[in-house]
mmCIF file of C-alpha atoms in Angstrom:
data_model
loop_
_atom_site.group_PDB
_atom_site.id
_atom_site.type_symbol
_atom_site.label_atom_id
_atom_site.label_comp_id
_atom_site.label_asym_id
_atom_site.label_seq_id
_atom_site.Cartn_x
_atom_site.Cartn_y
_atom_site.Cartn_z
ATOM 1 C CA ALA A 300 160.435 128.582 77.226
ATOM 2 C CA ALA A 301 158.196 128.282 80.252
ATOM 3 C CA ASP A 302 156.288 131.802 79.923
ATOM 4 C CA ARG A 303 155.519 130.920 75.966
ATOM 5 C CA ALA A 304 152.154 131.744 75.023
ATOM 6 C CA VAL A 305 149.861 128.690 74.435
ATOM 7 C CA ARG A 306 147.981 129.211 70.850
ATOM 8 C CA ARG A 307 144.859 127.476 70.399
ATOM 9 C CA PRO A 308 144.479 125.755 66.746
ATOM 10 C CA ALA A 309 142.958 127.874 64.184
ATOM 11 C CA GLY A 310 139.287 127.131 64.397
ATOM 12 C CA ALA A 311 139.311 125.631 67.977
ATOM 13 C CA ARG A 312 136.434 126.382 70.079
ATOM 14 C CA THR A 313 136.374 126.830 73.802
ATOM 15 C CA ALA A 314 134.924 123.709 75.588
ATOM 16 C CA THR A 315 131.533 124.429 76.974
ATOM 17 C CA PRO A 316 131.187 123.105 80.490
ATOM 18 C CA ALA A 317 128.953 120.222 80.936
ATOM 19 C CA ARG A 318 125.564 121.147 82.637
ATOM 20 C CA PRO A 319 125.418 119.674 85.768
ATOM 21 C CA ARG A 320 123.055 116.519 86.140
ATOM 22 C CA THR A 321 119.711 117.539 87.710
ATOM 23 C CA VAL A 322 119.083 115.129 90.553
ATOM 24 C CA ILE A 323 115.323 114.310 90.894
ATOM 25 C CA ASP A 324 114.374 112.961 94.281
ATOM 26 C CA PHE A 325 112.799 109.640 94.092
ATOM 27 C CA VAL A 326 109.048 109.546 94.634
ATOM 28 C CA GLU A 327 107.691 105.953 95.761
ATOM 29 C CA ARG A 328 103.950 107.048 94.982
ATOM 30 C CA PRO A 329 104.215 109.643 92.435
ATOM 31 C CA PHE A 330 100.447 109.840 91.583
ATOM 32 C CA GLU A 331 99.131 109.898 95.136
ATOM 33 C CA GLY A 332 96.033 111.915 95.780
ATOM 34 C CA MET A 333 94.849 112.166 92.441
ATOM 35 C CA ALA A 334 91.609 110.483 91.682
ATOM 36 C CA VAL A 335 92.662 108.712 88.634
ATOM 37 C CA GLU A 336 95.799 107.316 90.638
ATOM 38 C CA ARG A 337 94.853 103.476 89.468
ATOM 39 C CA GLU A 338 94.430 104.718 85.936
ATOM 40 C CA LEU A 339 97.669 106.091 85.681
ATOM 41 C CA VAL A 340 99.692 103.305 87.509
ATOM 42 C CA ALA A 341 98.077 100.934 85.091
ATOM 43 C CA MET A 342 99.005 102.856 82.027
ATOM 44 C CA ARG A 343 102.367 103.404 83.140
ATOM 45 C CA GLU A 344 103.234 99.810 84.365
ATOM 46 C CA ILE A 345 100.965 97.363 82.831
ATOM 47 C CA LEU A 346 98.703 98.255 80.108
ATOM 48 C CA PRO A 347 100.076 98.194 76.521
ATOM 49 C CA LEU A 348 97.369 100.602 74.498
ATOM 50 C CA ALA A 349 95.178 102.762 76.457
ATOM 51 C CA THR A 350 94.223 106.482 76.647
ATOM 52 C CA LEU A 351 92.929 108.965 79.303
ATOM 53 C CA ALA A 352 91.579 112.144 78.368
ATOM 54 C CA ALA A 353 92.573 114.949 80.717
ATOM 55 C CA ARG A 354 92.354 118.708 80.936
ATOM 56 C CA THR A 355 95.024 121.348 82.035
ATOM 57 C CA THR A 356 94.298 123.793 84.401
ATOM 58 C CA ALA A 357 93.478 127.301 83.754
ATOM 59 C CA GLU A 358 97.051 128.298 84.853
ATOM 60 C CA HIS A 359 98.507 126.021 82.277
ATOM 61 C CA GLY A 360 96.132 126.823 79.533
ATOM 62 C CA GLY A 361 92.993 125.068 80.285
ATOM 63 C CA CYS A 362 94.035 122.749 76.982
ATOM 64 C CA ASP A 363 92.530 119.261 76.244
ATOM 65 C CA VAL A 364 95.099 116.291 75.990
ATOM 66 C CA VAL A 365 94.997 112.635 75.823
ATOM 67 C CA LEU A 366 97.437 110.636 77.848
ATOM 68 C CA THR A 367 98.352 107.551 76.143
ATOM 69 C CA THR A 368 100.420 104.617 77.219
ATOM 70 C CA ILE A 369 103.099 104.697 74.186
ATOM 71 C CA LEU A 370 103.623 106.971 70.979
ATOM 72 C CA PRO A 371 105.738 106.039 67.976
ATOM 73 C CA SER A 372 109.159 105.988 68.281
ATOM 74 C CA MET A 373 108.992 105.972 71.849
ATOM 75 C CA ALA A 374 107.993 109.881 71.801
ATOM 76 C CA GLY A 375 107.226 111.826 74.677
ATOM 77 C CA ALA A 376 104.361 114.072 73.004
ATOM 78 C CA LEU A 377 102.916 114.211 69.687
ATOM 79 C CA CYS A 378 100.513 116.609 68.273
ATOM 80 C CA ARG A 379 98.339 115.014 65.593
ATOM 81 C CA ALA A 380 97.396 116.138 62.334
ATOM 82 C CA ASP A 381 94.046 117.724 63.704
ATOM 83 C CA GLY A 382 95.628 119.439 66.594
ATOM 84 C CA VAL A 383 94.876 116.660 69.051
ATOM 85 C CA LEU A 384 97.918 116.540 71.944
ATOM 86 C CA LEU A 385 98.768 112.953 72.722
ATOM 87 C CA VAL A 386 101.403 112.625 75.916
ATOM 88 C CA ALA A 387 102.890 109.074 76.651
ATOM 89 C CA ALA A 388 103.125 107.786 80.127
ATOM 90 C CA GLN A 389 105.770 105.380 78.947
ATOM 91 C CA THR A 390 108.834 106.537 77.310
ATOM 92 C CA VAL A 391 112.642 105.420 77.171
ATOM 93 C CA THR A 392 113.866 108.013 79.515
ATOM 94 C CA ASN A 393 112.453 108.602 83.061
ATOM 95 C CA SER A 394 113.427 110.281 86.159
ATOM 96 C CA GLY A 395 112.519 109.316 89.798
ATOM 97 C CA ASP A 396 109.171 110.964 89.713
ATOM 98 C CA ALA A 397 106.635 109.602 86.897
ATOM 99 C CA SER A 398 104.316 112.711 87.848
ATOM 100 C CA LEU A 399 106.932 115.273 87.208
ATOM 101 C CA ASP A 400 107.944 113.238 84.015
ATOM 102 C CA ILE A 401 104.440 113.232 82.436
ATOM 103 C CA ALA A 402 103.910 117.009 83.537
ATOM 104 C CA ALA A 403 107.049 117.831 81.793
ATOM 105 C CA ARG A 404 106.088 115.837 78.561
ATOM 106 C CA ILE A 405 102.520 117.797 78.721
ATOM 107 C CA GLN A 406 104.366 121.255 78.933
ATOM 108 C CA ALA A 407 106.326 120.561 75.940
ATOM 109 C CA GLY A 408 103.730 119.074 73.818
ATOM 110 C CA LEU A 409 101.628 122.494 74.249
ATOM 111 C CA GLY A 410 104.224 124.189 72.409
ATOM 112 C CA LEU A 411 103.976 121.502 69.112
ATOM 113 C CA ARG A 412 102.307 122.263 65.892
ATOM 114 C CA PRO A 413 100.196 119.551 64.051
ATOM 115 C CA GLY A 414 102.371 116.945 62.952
ATOM 116 C CA GLU A 415 105.272 117.727 65.548
ATOM 117 C CA ALA A 416 106.661 115.286 68.027
ATOM 118 C CA PHE A 417 108.446 115.697 71.029
ATOM 119 C CA GLN A 418 111.559 113.287 72.070
ATOM 120 C CA VAL A 419 112.444 113.524 75.542
ATOM 121 C CA PRO A 420 116.072 114.492 75.771
ATOM 122 C CA GLY A 421 116.766 113.321 79.151
ATOM 123 C CA GLN A 422 115.035 113.704 82.667
ATOM 124 C CA PRO A 423 113.372 116.877 83.200
ATOM 125 C CA ASP A 424 114.288 119.820 85.614
ATOM 126 C CA PRO A 425 112.367 120.294 88.768
ATOM 127 C CA GLY A 426 108.837 122.068 88.031
ATOM 128 C CA PRO A 427 105.321 121.292 88.269
ATOM 129 C CA ARG A 428 103.887 117.827 88.806
ATOM 130 C CA LEU A 429 100.564 116.220 87.302
ATOM 131 C CA GLN A 430 98.849 117.349 90.304
ATOM 132 C CA ASP A 431 99.648 120.812 89.482
ATOM 133 C CA VAL A 432 99.148 120.761 85.661
ATOM 134 C CA LEU A 433 96.223 118.950 85.390
ATOM 135 C CA ASP A 434 92.423 119.779 86.395
ATOM 136 C CA PRO A 435 90.875 117.235 88.691
ATOM 137 C CA GLU A 436 87.726 117.593 87.145
ATOM 138 C CA GLY A 437 88.809 117.264 83.772
ATOM 139 C CA PHE A 438 89.474 113.605 83.393
ATOM 140 C CA GLY A 439 87.552 111.272 80.909
ATOM 141 C CA ARG A 440 87.295 107.362 81.287
ATOM 142 C CA LEU A 441 90.310 105.127 80.675
ATOM 143 C CA GLU A 442 89.947 103.366 77.295
ATOM 144 C CA LEU A 443 91.865 100.198 76.228
ATOM 145 C CA HIS A 444 92.452 99.624 72.846
ATOM 146 C CA GLU A 445 93.585 96.824 70.553
ATOM 147 C CA GLN A 446 95.386 98.990 67.866
ATOM 148 C CA PRO A 447 97.167 102.283 68.347
ATOM 149 C CA THR A 448 94.698 104.075 66.008
ATOM 150 C CA PHE A 449 94.541 106.869 68.669
ATOM 151 C CA TRP A 450 98.095 107.916 67.238
ATOM 152 C CA MET A 451 96.117 108.620 64.013
ATOM 153 C CA THR A 452 93.397 110.813 62.849
ATOM 154 C CA GLU A 453 90.321 108.514 61.610
ATOM 155 C CA GLU A 454 91.362 109.608 57.607
ATOM 156 C CA GLU A 455 95.031 108.448 58.320
ATOM 157 C CA ALA A 456 93.776 105.291 60.127
ATOM 158 C CA SER A 457 91.638 104.666 56.762
ATOM 159 C CA GLU A 458 94.581 104.569 54.586
ATOM 160 C CA PRO A 459 95.754 101.131 53.551
ATOM 161 C CA ASP A 460 99.347 101.068 54.545
ATOM 162 C CA ASN A 461 98.168 102.296 58.025
ATOM 163 C CA ARG A 462 95.547 99.785 58.286
ATOM 164 C CA GLN A 463 98.173 97.391 57.566
ATOM 165 C CA SER A 464 100.549 98.594 59.958
ATOM 166 C CA LEU A 465 97.843 98.917 62.733
ATOM 167 C CA GLU A 466 96.450 95.227 62.295
ATOM 168 C CA SER A 467 100.365 94.097 62.537
ATOM 169 C CA ALA A 468 100.529 95.965 65.720
ATOM 170 C CA ARG A 469 97.551 94.290 67.191
ATOM 171 C CA GLU A 470 99.010 91.005 66.487
ATOM 172 C CA ARG A 471 102.016 91.593 68.419
ATOM 173 C CA LEU A 472 100.314 92.844 71.391
ATOM 174 C CA VAL A 473 99.062 91.114 74.719
ATOM 175 C CA PRO A 474 95.546 91.019 74.447
ATOM 176 C CA MET A 475 94.156 93.071 77.750
ATOM 177 C CA LYS A 476 90.706 93.897 78.692
ATOM 178 C CA GLU A 477 88.879 95.522 81.975
ATOM 179 C CA VAL A 478 86.888 93.107 83.843
ATOM 180 C CA PRO A 479 83.391 94.721 83.522
ATOM 181 C CA GLY A 480 82.297 96.478 86.557
ATOM 182 C CA VAL A 481 85.481 95.711 88.607
ATOM 183 C CA GLU A 482 87.458 98.580 88.908
ATOM 184 C CA GLY A 483 91.013 98.576 88.504
ATOM 185 C CA ALA A 484 90.961 94.790 87.367
ATOM 186 C CA PHE A 485 92.635 93.940 83.973
ATOM 187 C CA TRP A 486 92.249 90.494 82.521
ATOM 188 C CA CYS A 487 95.349 89.616 79.883
ATOM 189 C CA ARG A 488 95.879 86.369 77.663
ATOM 190 C CA MET A 489 99.400 85.047 77.638
ATOM 191 C CA ASN A 490 100.356 81.382 77.501
ATOM 192 C CA ARG A 491 97.577 81.193 80.216
ATOM 193 C CA GLU A 492 94.842 83.798 81.263
ATOM 194 C CA PHE A 493 95.462 86.090 84.344
ATOM 195 C CA VAL A 494 94.015 88.831 86.022
ATOM 196 C CA ARG A 495 95.861 91.883 87.346
ATOM 197 C CA TRP A 496 93.957 94.098 90.226
ATOM 198 C CA VAL A 497 95.411 97.442 91.094
ATOM 199 C CA ARG A 498 94.539 98.211 94.534
ATOM 200 C CA PRO A 499 94.397 101.838 95.594
ATOM 201 C CA GLU A 500 95.060 101.092 99.201
ATOM 202 C CA PRO A 501 98.397 101.782 101.020
ATOM 203 C CA ARG A 502 100.946 98.850 100.057
ATOM 204 C CA ASP A 503 101.476 97.286 103.466
ATOM 205 C CA ALA A 504 97.526 97.133 104.245
ATOM 206 C CA VAL A 505 96.889 95.216 100.811
ATOM 207 C CA LEU A 506 100.036 92.686 101.867
ATOM 208 C CA ASP A 507 98.267 92.326 105.279
ATOM 209 C CA GLY A 508 94.654 91.695 103.704
ATOM 210 C CA LEU A 509 95.656 89.415 101.211
ATOM 211 C CA ALA A 510 97.756 87.416 103.865
ATOM 212 C CA ARG A 511 94.616 87.185 105.874
ATOM 213 C CA LEU A 512 92.611 85.594 102.861
ATOM 214 C CA ARG A 513 95.534 83.463 102.192
ATOM 215 C CA ALA A 514 95.715 82.039 105.463
ATOM 216 C CA SER A 515 92.009 81.456 105.704
ATOM 217 C CA GLY A 516 91.886 79.855 102.659
ATOM 218 C CA ASP A 517 89.397 81.980 101.040
ATOM 219 C CA PHE A 518 91.449 83.188 98.546
ATOM 220 C CA SER A 519 90.131 82.578 95.044
ATOM 221 C CA PHE A 520 87.098 83.391 92.845
ATOM 222 C CA ASP A 521 86.069 81.244 89.683
ATOM 223 C CA GLY A 522 88.699 78.728 90.098
ATOM 224 C CA SER A 523 91.408 81.394 89.918
ATOM 225 C CA ARG A 524 94.686 80.640 91.559
ATOM 226 C CA PHE A 525 96.725 83.612 93.396
ATOM 227 C CA VAL A 526 100.437 83.726 91.885
ATOM 228 C CA GLY A 527 101.626 86.409 93.225
ATOM 229 C CA ALA A 528 101.950 90.634 93.059
ATOM 230 C CA PHE A 529 103.456 93.341 91.311
ATOM 231 C CA ARG A 530 104.978 96.340 93.279
ATOM 232 C CA ALA A 531 104.076 99.584 91.033
ATOM 233 C CA LEU A 532 104.500 103.186 91.508
ATOM 234 C CA GLY A 533 103.852 102.781 95.302
ATOM 235 C CA LEU A 534 100.739 100.533 94.834
ATOM 236 C CA THR A 535 100.028 96.693 94.762
ATOM 237 C CA ILE A 536 98.651 94.611 91.840
ATOM 238 C CA PRO A 537 97.933 91.229 93.037
ATOM 239 C CA VAL A 538 97.772 88.352 89.976
ATOM 240 C CA TRP A 539 95.388 85.558 89.762
ATOM 241 C CA GLU A 540 95.735 82.813 87.215
ATOM 242 C CA LEU A 541 92.463 81.748 85.684
ATOM 243 C CA GLN A 542 90.856 78.791 84.495
ATOM 244 C CA ARG A 543 92.165 78.058 80.972
ATOM 245 C CA GLY A 544 90.252 80.024 78.394
ATOM 246 C CA ALA A 545 88.163 82.231 80.754
ATOM 247 C CA GLU A 546 87.363 85.451 79.494
ATOM 248 C CA ALA A 547 87.026 88.865 80.731
ATOM 249 C CA GLU A 548 83.240 89.275 80.680
ATOM 250 C CA GLU A 549 82.936 85.816 82.838
ATOM 251 C CA LEU A 550 84.987 87.386 85.655
ATOM 252 C CA ALA A 551 82.427 90.346 86.381
ATOM 253 C CA GLY A 552 80.007 88.304 88.751
ATOM 254 C CA PRO A 553 82.853 86.386 90.812
ATOM 255 C CA MET A 554 85.165 89.271 91.166
ATOM 256 C CA ALA A 555 82.219 91.433 91.947
ATOM 257 C CA ASP A 556 81.149 88.731 94.843
ATOM 258 C CA PHE A 557 84.600 88.542 96.006
ATOM 259 C CA ALA A 558 85.762 92.190 96.221
ATOM 260 C CA PRO A 559 83.735 92.956 99.657
ATOM 261 C CA LYS A 560 85.894 90.223 101.109
ATOM 262 C CA LEU A 561 88.853 91.758 99.888
ATOM 263 C CA GLU A 562 88.021 95.193 100.770
ATOM 264 C CA ALA A 563 87.314 93.904 104.400
ATOM 265 C CA ALA A 564 90.406 92.104 105.036
ATOM 266 C CA ILE A 565 92.430 95.063 103.544
ATOM 267 C CA ALA A 566 90.508 97.442 105.952
ATOM 268 C CA SER A 567 90.953 95.163 109.194
ATOM 269 C CA ASP A 568 93.837 96.958 111.420
ATOM 270 C CA GLY A 569 94.185 93.983 113.698
ATOM 271 C CA PRO A 570 97.250 92.392 114.253
ATOM 272 C CA LEU A 571 98.234 89.650 112.028
ATOM 273 C CA THR A 572 98.076 85.971 113.620
ATOM 274 C CA ALA A 573 101.429 83.710 113.176
ATOM 275 C CA GLU A 574 99.784 81.702 110.254
ATOM 276 C CA GLU A 575 98.699 85.211 108.539
ATOM 277 C CA LYS A 576 102.417 86.636 109.215
ATOM 278 C CA ARG A 577 103.915 83.553 107.618
ATOM 279 C CA ALA A 578 101.342 83.744 104.555
ATOM 280 C CA ARG A 579 102.741 87.599 104.167
ATOM 281 C CA ALA A 580 106.034 86.566 104.086
ATOM 282 C CA GLY A 581 105.385 84.143 101.298
ATOM 283 C CA ILE A 582 103.493 86.787 99.426
ATOM 284 C CA VAL A 583 106.208 89.243 99.768
ATOM 285 C CA SER A 584 108.852 86.877 98.518
ATOM 286 C CA ARG A 585 107.024 86.571 95.236
ATOM 287 C CA GLN A 586 106.476 90.213 94.593
ATOM 288 C CA VAL A 587 108.036 91.578 91.553
ATOM 289 C CA THR A 588 109.023 95.290 91.218
ATOM 290 C CA LEU A 589 107.881 96.792 87.985
ATOM 291 C CA ARG A 590 110.222 99.908 86.622
#
């Protein structure tokens, strides 16, 4: 009959309504206003192994934390056996706001016990961002690493099996170094040598500055060749191909001499000439967005 009761099979459960997917607004320049914006962009986008010591605000416990590029199994946070909290800038799951993502991992990590890891289940709910969670006076210096030794205590890293794993990881990584004395400049060796220079200025100003130098012909240092630029979290990262075999230390002087020219070109607010506009269009056409 039409009015007959419909019975559920024994043991059947009532379905739980699916949780609505949280919408996180996209933030083009998520680390804007932070003194370590360049470092965070580099860690999130171009560096394979790097760490940055930080401290949470008093409101969030006043705890020491080490921001890292990646962690084992792409974990979001890891509490080492000695209690040191590591928090990853790079994970598999991310929202449209990298600052919110990392802040959420820090908050989750603060509840970990030694030896525990936090796997990111999905994008976070709206909440505090890095600008709210981290003490602006609590940052250390960016450190680049050849091996992920920071994942372990010194005792663990000295174990034979771990030493072998660390050496294997080193062999698989693209070698990268900071250019001494040139903030935001990172040398790397792939099939050739390159330098990537994370610029802190607004992106349009950087593109204008690059265009001015390209049109003038004064666009090189130490025999380098400009090959393009990355768009990365609201900043521009120009890239130069270097002379074959060039080392990071050899760039210190030439890049230090070139830096004032680049900074002056970026700071100039005059309109671009027709030739400079053509140069800018060429640079923009070769930009690559890092995601």
